[in-house]
Coordinates of C-alpha atoms in Angstrom, one line a residue:
X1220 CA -65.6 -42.7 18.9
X1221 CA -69.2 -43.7 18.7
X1222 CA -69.8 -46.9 19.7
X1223 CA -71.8 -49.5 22.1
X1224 CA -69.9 -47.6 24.8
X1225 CA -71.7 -44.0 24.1
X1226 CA -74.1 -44.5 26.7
X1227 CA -71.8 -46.3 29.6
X1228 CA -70.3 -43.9 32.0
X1229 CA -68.0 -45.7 34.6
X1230 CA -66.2 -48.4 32.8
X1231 CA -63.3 -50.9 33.0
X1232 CA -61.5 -48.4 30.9
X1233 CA -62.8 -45.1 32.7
X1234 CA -61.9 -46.7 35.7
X1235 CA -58.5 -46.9 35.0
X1236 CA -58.3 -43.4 33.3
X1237 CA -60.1 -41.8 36.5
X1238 CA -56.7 -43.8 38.8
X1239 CA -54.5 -42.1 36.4
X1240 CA -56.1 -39.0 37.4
X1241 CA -55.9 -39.8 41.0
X1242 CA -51.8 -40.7 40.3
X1243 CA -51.3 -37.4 38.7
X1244 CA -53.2 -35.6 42.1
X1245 CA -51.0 -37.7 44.3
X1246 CA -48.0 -37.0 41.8
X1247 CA -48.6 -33.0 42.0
X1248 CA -49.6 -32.8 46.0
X1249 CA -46.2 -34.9 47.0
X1250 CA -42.5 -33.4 47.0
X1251 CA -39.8 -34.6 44.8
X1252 CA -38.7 -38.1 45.1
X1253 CA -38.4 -41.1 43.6
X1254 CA -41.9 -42.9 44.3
X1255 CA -43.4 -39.8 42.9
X1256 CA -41.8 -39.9 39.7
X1257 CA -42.8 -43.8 39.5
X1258 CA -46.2 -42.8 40.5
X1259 CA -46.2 -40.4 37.5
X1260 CA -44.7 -42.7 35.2
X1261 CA -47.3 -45.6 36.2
X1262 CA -50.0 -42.7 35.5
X1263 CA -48.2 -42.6 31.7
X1264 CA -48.2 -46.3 31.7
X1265 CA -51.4 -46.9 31.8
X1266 CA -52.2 -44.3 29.6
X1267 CA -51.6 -46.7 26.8
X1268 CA -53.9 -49.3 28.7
X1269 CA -57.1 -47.7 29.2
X1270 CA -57.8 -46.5 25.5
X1271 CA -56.6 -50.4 24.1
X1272 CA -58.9 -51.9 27.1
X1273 CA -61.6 -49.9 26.5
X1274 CA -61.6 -50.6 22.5
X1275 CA -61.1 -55.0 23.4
X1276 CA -64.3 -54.1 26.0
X1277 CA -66.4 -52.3 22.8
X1278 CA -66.5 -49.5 25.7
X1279 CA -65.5 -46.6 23.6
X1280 CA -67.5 -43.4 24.1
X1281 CA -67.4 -39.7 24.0
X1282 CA -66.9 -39.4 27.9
X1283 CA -64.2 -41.8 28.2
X1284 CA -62.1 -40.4 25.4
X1285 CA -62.5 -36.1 27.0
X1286 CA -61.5 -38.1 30.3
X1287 CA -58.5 -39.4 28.9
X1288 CA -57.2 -36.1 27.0
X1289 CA -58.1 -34.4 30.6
X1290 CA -56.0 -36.8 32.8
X1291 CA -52.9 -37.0 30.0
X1292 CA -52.9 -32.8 30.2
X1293 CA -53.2 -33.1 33.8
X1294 CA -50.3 -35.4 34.0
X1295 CA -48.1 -33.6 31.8
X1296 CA -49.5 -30.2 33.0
X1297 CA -48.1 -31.3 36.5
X1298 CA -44.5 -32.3 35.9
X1299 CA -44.3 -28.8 33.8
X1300 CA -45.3 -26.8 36.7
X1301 CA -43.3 -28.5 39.4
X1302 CA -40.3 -28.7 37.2
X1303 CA -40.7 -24.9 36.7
X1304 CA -41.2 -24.0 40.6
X1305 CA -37.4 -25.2 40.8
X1306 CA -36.1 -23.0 38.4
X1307 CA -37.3 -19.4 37.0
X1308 CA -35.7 -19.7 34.0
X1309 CA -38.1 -22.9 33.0
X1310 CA -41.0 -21.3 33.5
X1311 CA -41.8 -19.6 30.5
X1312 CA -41.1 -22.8 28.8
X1313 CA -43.7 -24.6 30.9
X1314 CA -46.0 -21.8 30.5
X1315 CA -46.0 -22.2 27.0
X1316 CA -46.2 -25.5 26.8
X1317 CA -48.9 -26.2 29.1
X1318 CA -51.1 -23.4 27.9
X1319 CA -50.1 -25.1 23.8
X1320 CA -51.9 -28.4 25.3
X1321 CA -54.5 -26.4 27.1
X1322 CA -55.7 -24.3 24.4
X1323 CA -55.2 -27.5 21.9
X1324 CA -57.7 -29.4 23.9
X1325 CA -60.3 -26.7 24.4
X1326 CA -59.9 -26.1 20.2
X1327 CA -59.9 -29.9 19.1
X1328 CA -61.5 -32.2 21.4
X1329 CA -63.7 -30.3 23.6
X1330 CA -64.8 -28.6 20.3
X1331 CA -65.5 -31.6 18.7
X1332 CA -67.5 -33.5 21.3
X1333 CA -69.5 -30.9 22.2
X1334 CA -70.5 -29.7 18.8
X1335 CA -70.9 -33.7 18.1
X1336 CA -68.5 -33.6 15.3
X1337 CA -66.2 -35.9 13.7
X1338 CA -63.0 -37.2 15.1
X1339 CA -60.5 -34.4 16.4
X1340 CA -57.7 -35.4 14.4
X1341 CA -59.8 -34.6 11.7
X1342 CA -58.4 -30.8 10.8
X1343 CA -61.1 -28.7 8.8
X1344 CA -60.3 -24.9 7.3
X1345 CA -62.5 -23.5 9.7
X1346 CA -60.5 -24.4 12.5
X1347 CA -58.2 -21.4 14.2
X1348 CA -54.4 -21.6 12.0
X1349 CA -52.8 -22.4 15.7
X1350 CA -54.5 -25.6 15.9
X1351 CA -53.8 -26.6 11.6
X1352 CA -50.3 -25.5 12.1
X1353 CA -50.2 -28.1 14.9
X1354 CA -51.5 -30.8 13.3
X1355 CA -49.9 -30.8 9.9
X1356 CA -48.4 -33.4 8.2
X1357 CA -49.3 -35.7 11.5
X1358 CA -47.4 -33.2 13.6
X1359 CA -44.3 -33.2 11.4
X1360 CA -43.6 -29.1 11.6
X1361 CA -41.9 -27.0 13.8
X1362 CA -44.9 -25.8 15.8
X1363 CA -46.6 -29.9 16.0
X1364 CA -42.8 -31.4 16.7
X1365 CA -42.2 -28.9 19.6
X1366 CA -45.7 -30.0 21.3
X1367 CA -44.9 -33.4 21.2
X1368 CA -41.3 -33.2 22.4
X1369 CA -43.0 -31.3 25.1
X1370 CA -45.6 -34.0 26.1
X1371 CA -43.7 -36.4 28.0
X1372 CA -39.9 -36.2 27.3
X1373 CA -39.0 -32.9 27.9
X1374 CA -41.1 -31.8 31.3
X1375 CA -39.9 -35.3 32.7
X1376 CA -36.2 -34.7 32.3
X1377 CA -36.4 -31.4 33.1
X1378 CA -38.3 -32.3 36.4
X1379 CA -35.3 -35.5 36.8
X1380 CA -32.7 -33.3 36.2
X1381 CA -34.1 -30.2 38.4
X1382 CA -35.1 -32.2 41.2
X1383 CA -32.9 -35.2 41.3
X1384 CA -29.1 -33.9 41.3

């Protein structure tokens, strides 16, 4: 993560992270519809575009790469919770889910950057067994495969099929 960028705050990269997080507010404060869901999905879109713009731009730093875990959990935090609101039943599943991510971040990333240690994908023994059990074998276990089926694809059909008849 370190890089030329470590000491550059509002970037080309950053810049498009912070509209993703401004899609994902406008995503969460407007009812169901179809622009909504585009808005979201443009929010996911470019989610592949800040990290590849900011690493072309040399603009990679420690604040740009919490900003983007923040606006992805936000974004996926917020189709979750509105697909829940529509139906009871879902909203243990999103619960779970969302608090997975939540306590994922705070236990890998937020850990990492602020203790200034290596990369979070970088599992030691010393982290909690939740978080190893998620990450093992890149994901590839019943606890890692259910978070990512729960990142984008599930809360977005859910949230097509609950609000969209």
């Amino acid at each position: 993560m370190a890089g030329r960028g470590d000491a550059m705050v509002w970037t080309a990269a950053n810049g498009v992270t912070a509209g993703r997080i401004v899609m994902v507010l406008i995503f969460a404060a407007s009812p169901p519809s179809p622009s909504s869901l585009a808005v979201l999905l443009l929010s996911f879109l470019l989610d592949l575009v800040d990290g590849m713009l900011a690493r072309r731009m040399g603009q990679c730093s420690k604040f740009g790469a919490v900003l983007d875990i923040l606006a992805d959990n936000l974004g996926r935090s917020a189709v979750w919770l509105k697909a829940a609101s529509k139906s009871s039943t879902m909203s243990a599943t999103a619960v779970f889910f969302v608090a997975l991510e939540w306590i994922t971040l705070f236990a890998t990333q937020m850990t990492s950057h602020l203790e200034g240690g290596g990369h979070w994908k970088q599992k030691t023994s010393e982290d909690p067994w939740i978080v190893r059990e998620y990450f093992k074998n890149n994901f590839r276990n019943p606890l890692g495969t259910s978070g990512i089926l729960g990142l984008f694809l599930l809360p977005s059909y859910i949230f097509v099929d609950f609000r969209f008849p």
